[in-house]
Coordinates of C-alpha atoms in Angstrom, one line a residue:
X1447 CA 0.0 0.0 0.0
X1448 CA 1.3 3.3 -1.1
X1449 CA 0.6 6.2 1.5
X1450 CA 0.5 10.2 0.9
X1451 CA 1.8 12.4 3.8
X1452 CA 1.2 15.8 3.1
X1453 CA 3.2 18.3 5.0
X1454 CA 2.0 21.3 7.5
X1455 CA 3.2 23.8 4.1
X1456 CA 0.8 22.2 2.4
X1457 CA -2.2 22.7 4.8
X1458 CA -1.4 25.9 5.3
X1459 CA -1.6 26.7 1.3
X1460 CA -4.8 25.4 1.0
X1461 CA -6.2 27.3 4.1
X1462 CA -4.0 30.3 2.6
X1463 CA -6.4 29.6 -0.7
X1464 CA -9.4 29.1 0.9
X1465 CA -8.7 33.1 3.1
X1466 CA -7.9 34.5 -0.4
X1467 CA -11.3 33.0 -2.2
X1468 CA -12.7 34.4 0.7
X1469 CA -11.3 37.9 0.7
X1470 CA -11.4 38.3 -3.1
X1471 CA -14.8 36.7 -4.0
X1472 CA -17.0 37.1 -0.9
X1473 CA -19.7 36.9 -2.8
X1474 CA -18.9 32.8 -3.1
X1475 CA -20.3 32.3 0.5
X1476 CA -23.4 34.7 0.3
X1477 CA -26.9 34.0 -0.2
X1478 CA -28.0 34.3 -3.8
X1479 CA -31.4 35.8 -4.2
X1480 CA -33.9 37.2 -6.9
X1481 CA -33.7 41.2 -6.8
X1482 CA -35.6 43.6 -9.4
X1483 CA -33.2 45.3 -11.6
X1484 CA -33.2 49.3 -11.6
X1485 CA -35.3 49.8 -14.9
X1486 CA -38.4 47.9 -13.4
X1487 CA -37.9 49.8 -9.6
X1488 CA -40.6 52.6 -10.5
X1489 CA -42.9 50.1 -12.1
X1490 CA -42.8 48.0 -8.8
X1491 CA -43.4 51.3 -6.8
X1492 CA -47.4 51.9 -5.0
X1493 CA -48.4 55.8 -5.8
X1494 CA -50.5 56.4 -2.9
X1495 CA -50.2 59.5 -0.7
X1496 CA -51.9 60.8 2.5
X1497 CA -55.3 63.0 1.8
X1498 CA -53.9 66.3 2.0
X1499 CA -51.6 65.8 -0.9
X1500 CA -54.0 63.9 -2.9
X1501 CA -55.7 66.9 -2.6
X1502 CA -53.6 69.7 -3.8
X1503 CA -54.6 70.1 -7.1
X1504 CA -51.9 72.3 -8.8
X1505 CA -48.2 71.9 -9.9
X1506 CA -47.0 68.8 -12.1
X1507 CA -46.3 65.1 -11.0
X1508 CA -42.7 64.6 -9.8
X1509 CA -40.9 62.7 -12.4
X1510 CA -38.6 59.9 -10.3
X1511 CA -36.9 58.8 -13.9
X1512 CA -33.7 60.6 -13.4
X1513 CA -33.5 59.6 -9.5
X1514 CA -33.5 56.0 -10.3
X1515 CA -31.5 56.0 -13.6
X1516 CA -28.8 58.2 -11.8
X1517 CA -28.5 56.5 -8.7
X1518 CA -25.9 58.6 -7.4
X1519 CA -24.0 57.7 -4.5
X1520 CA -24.6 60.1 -1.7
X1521 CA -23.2 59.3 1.7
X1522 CA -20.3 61.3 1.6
X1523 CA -19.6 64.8 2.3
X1524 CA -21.6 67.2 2.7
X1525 CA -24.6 65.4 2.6
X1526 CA -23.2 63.8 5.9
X1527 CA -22.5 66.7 8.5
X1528 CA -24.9 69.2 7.8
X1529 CA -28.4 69.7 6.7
X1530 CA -28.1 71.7 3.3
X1531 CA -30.8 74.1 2.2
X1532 CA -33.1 73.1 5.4
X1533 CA -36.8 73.5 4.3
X1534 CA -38.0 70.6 6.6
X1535 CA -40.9 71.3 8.2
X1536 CA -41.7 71.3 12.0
X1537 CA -42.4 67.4 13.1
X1538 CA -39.5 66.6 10.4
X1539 CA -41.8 66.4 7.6
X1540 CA -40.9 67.1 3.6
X1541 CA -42.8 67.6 0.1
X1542 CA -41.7 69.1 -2.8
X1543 CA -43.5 72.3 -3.5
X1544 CA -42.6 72.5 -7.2
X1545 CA -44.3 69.3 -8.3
X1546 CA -46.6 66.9 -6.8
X1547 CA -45.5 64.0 -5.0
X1548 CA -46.1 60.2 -5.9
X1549 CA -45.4 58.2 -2.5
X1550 CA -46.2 60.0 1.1
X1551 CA -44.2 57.5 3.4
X1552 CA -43.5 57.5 7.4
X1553 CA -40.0 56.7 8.8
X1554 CA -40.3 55.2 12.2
X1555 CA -37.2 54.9 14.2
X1556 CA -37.1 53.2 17.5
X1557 CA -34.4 54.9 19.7
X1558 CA -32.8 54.9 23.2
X1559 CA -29.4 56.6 24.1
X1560 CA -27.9 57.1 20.6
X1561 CA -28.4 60.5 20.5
X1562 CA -24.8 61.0 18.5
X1563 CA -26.0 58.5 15.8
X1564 CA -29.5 59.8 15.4
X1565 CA -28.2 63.2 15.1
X1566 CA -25.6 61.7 12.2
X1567 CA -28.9 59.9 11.2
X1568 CA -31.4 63.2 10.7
X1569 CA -28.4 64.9 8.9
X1570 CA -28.1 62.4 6.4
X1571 CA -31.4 61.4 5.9
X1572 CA -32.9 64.7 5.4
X1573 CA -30.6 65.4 2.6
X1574 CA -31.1 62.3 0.9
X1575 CA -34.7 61.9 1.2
X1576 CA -35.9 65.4 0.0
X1577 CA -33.3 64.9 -3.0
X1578 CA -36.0 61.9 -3.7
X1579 CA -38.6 64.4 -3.7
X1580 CA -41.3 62.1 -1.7
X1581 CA -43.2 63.2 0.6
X1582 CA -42.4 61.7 3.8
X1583 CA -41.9 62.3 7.8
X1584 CA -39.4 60.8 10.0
X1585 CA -41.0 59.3 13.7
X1586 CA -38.4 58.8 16.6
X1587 CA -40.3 56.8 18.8
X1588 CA -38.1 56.6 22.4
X1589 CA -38.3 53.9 25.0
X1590 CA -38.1 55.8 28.3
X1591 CA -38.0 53.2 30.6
X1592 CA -34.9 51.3 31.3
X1593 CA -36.5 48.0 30.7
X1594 CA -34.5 45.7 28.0
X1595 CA -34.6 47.7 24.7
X1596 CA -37.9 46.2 22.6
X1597 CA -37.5 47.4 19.1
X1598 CA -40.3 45.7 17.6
X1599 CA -43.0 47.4 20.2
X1600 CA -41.6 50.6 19.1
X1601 CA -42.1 49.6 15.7
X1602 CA -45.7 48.8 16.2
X1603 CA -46.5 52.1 18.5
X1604 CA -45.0 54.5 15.8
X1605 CA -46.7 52.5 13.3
X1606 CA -50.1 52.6 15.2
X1607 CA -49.3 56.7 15.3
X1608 CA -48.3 56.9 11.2
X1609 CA -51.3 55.1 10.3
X1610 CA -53.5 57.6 12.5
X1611 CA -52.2 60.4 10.2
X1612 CA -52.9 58.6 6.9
X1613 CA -49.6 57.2 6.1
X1614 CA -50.1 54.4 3.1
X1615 CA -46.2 53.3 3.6
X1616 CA -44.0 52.4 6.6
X1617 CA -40.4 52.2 6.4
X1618 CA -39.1 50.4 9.6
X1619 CA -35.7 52.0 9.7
X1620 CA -32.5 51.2 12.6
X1621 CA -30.9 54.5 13.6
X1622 CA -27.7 53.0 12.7
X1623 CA -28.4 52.3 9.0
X1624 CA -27.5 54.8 6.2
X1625 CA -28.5 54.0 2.4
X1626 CA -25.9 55.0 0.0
X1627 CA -28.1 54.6 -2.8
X1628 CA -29.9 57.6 -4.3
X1629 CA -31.7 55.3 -6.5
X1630 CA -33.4 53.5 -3.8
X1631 CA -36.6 55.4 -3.2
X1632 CA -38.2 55.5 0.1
X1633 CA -41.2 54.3 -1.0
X1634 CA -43.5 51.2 -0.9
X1635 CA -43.5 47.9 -3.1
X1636 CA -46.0 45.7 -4.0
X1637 CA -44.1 44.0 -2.0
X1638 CA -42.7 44.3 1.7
X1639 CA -39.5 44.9 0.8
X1640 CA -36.1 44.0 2.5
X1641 CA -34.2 47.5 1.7
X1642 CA -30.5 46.9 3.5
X1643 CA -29.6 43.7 1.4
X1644 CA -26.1 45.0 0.2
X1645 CA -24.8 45.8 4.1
X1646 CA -21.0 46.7 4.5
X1647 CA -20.8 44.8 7.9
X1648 CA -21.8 41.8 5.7
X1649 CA -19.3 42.7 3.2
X1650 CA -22.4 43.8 0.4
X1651 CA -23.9 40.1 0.8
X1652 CA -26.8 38.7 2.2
X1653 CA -26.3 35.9 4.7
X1654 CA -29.4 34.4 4.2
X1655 CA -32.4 34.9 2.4
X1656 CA -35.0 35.1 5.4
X1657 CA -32.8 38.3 6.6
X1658 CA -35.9 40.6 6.6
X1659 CA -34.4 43.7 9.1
X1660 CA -32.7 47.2 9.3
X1661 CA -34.8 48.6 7.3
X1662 CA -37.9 47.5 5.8
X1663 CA -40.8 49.2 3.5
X1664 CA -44.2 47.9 3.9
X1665 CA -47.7 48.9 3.3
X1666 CA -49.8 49.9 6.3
X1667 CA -52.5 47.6 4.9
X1668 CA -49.6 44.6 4.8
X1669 CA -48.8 45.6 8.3
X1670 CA -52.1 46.0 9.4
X1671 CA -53.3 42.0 7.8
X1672 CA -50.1 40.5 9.8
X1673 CA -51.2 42.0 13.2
X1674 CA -47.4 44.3 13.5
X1675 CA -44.4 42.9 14.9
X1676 CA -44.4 40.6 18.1
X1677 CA -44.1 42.6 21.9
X1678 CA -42.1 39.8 23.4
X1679 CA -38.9 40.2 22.0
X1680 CA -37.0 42.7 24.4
X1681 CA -33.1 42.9 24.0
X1682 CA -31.3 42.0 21.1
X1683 CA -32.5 39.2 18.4
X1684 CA -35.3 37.2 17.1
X1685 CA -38.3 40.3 16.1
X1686 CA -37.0 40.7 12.6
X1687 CA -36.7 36.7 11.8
X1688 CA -40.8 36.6 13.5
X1689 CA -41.7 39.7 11.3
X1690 CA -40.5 37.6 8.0
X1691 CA -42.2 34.4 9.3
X1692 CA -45.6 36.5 10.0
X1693 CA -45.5 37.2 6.1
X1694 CA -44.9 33.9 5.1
X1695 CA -47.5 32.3 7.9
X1696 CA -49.9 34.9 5.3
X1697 CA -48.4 33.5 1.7
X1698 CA -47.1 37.1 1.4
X1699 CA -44.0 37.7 -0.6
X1700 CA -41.2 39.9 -0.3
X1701 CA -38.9 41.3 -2.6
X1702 CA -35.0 43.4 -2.5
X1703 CA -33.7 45.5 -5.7
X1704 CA -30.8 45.1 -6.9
X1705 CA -27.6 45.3 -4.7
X1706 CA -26.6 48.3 -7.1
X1707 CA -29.7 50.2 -5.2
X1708 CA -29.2 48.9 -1.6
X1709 CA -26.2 49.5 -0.5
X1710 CA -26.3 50.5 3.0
X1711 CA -23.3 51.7 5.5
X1712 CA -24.2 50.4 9.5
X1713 CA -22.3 53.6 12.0
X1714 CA -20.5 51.8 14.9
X1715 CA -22.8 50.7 18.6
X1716 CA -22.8 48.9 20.8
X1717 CA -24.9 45.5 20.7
X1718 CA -27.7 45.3 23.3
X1719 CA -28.0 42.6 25.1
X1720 CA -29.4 39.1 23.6
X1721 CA -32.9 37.8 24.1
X1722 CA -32.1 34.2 25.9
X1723 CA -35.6 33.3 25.4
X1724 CA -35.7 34.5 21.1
X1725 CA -35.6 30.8 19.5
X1726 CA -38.3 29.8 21.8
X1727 CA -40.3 32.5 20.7
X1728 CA -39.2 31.7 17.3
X1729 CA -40.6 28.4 17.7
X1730 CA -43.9 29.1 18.7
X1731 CA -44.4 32.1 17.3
X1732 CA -46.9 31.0 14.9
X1733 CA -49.5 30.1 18.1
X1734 CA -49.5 34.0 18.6
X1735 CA -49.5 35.9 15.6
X1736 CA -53.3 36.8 16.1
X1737 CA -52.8 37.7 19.7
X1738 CA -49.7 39.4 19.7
X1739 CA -49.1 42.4 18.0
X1740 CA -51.0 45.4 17.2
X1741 CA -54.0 44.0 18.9
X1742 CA -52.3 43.6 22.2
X1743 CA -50.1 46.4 22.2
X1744 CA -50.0 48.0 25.7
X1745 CA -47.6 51.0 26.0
X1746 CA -47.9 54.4 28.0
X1747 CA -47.2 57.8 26.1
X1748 CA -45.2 60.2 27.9
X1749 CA -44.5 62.9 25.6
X1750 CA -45.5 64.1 21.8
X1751 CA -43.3 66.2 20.6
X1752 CA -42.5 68.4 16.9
X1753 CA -39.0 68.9 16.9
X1754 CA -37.5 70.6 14.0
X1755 CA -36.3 67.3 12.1
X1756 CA -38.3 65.0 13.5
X1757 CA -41.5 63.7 15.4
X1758 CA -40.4 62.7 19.0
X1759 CA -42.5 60.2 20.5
X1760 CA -41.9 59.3 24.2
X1761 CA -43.0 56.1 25.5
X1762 CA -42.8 53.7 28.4
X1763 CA -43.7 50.3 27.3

């Protein structure tokens, strides 16, 4: 019997290989998935705006053609340290007064002791959005208490609050997430849509296709059928993963465009603490999707607020 020995130089130039297929072709490891391409983005887009711009009656539509074609790459300076040209309106809320908007969407935020990244947050996103020319308005909705952080009851309290104002489109949006897209419009799909799928901290890949977080468009109707997000996940982990599985428990699609579109840059925080009891939740999940939610939402307002760039929400859940 003849035997192979292969030396340690050996191993360590296939392992040297396998770091360099890595590096060079990330891309090898990631989840592939279905995206639209940027010429069918405006075709996929719902027009549907709140009541008092469906009613203004004079001024042309918005034309979004050279937003999406363009797609310029905007996080950068200026657009990043201060608000150019500010026209935002008290409560942080934008339309074009030159044409007539298409999409009127709300930007909720859930937020606790960030304040340096939601200022770099309302910088940014006020330049980019009213380059979009939407109509839109940015919610911060605060957790007050010092209970563990629960993102997802935030979510549904701001989105309980949009909705009361007549907002057809929710983007569910992380303080820490900036799109570097121009191209990407904040605006609804006709399907929820998964908006951060090209992240830097994931190296522009998606690590699996049931990644449904960061940020996320979605009709108010959608959100409405699916009962919100669940109120048991507090601390870190599990909400987003419940979210994508309350679509599917429905037969309700979702869709991403093209990683040309959604590139998105995550600033640097610190991680909260994880949920030990998420995969149980997980797990059972589908036993309380029509009893937790929306319906069951319990929460205690402690202060409304119209801030220059944004709408503050205070809140002890």
């Amino acid at each position: 019997m003849i035997t192979f020995r292969l030396s340690n130089g050996v191993y360590a130039y296939a392992a040297y290989l396998v770091l360099m297929v890595y590096f060079l072709w990330p891309g090898r490891f990631a989840s592939l998935y279905e995206y639209i391409e940027g010429e069918n983005i405006y075709d996929q887009l719902i027009r549907k705006t709140t009541k008092n711009i469906s009613l203004m009656r004079n001024g042309l539509r918005c034309d979004y053609s050279e937003v999406i074609e363009e797609n310029l790459s905007l996080f950068r300076p200026p657009y990043t340290e201060d608000i150019i040209n500010n026209n935002v309106r008290l409560g942080g809320e934008y339309y074009p007064e030159d044409c007539l908007p298409s999409f009127s969407t709300a930007i909720i935020v859930p937020y606790r002791q960030r304040e340096r990244q939601l200022n770099q947050f309302l910088i940014y996103m006020h330049n980019y959005l009213r380059r979009q020319r939407i109509h839109y308005r940015i919610f911060v909705i605060e957790q007050y208490d010092p209970k563990p952080f629960n993102r997802a009851k935030l979510f549904n309290i701001g989105a309980l609050i949009a909705m009361g104002l007549d907002y057809p489109c929710l983007v569910l949006h992380d303080v820490d997430l900036m799109p570097m897209n121009l191209g990407h419009l904040y605006a609804c799909s006709r399907k929820p849509r998964h908006m951060c799928s090209s992240l830097d901290v994931f190296r522009y890949n998606l690590p699996y296709r049931g990644l449904f977080g960061g940020a996320v468009a979605i009709e108010s109707s959608v959100f409405l059928n699916i009962n919100g997000m669940s109120n048991m996940f507090s601390g870190w982990g599990g909400e987003d993963d419940d979210l994508y599985a309350r679509l599917q428990n429905k037969q309700i699609e979702i869709c991403r465009f093209s990683p040309s579109y959604s590139q998105y840059s995550m600033l640097k925080h610190r991680k909260e603490a994880p949920n030990k009891d998420r995969v149980a939740f997980l797990k059972n999940g589908k036993l309380r999707y029509h009893t937790d939610g929306l319906n069951s939402l319990v929460y205690k307002q402690v202060g409304f607020k119209l801030h220059n760039l944004f709408t503050h929400v205070l809140v002890e859940t």
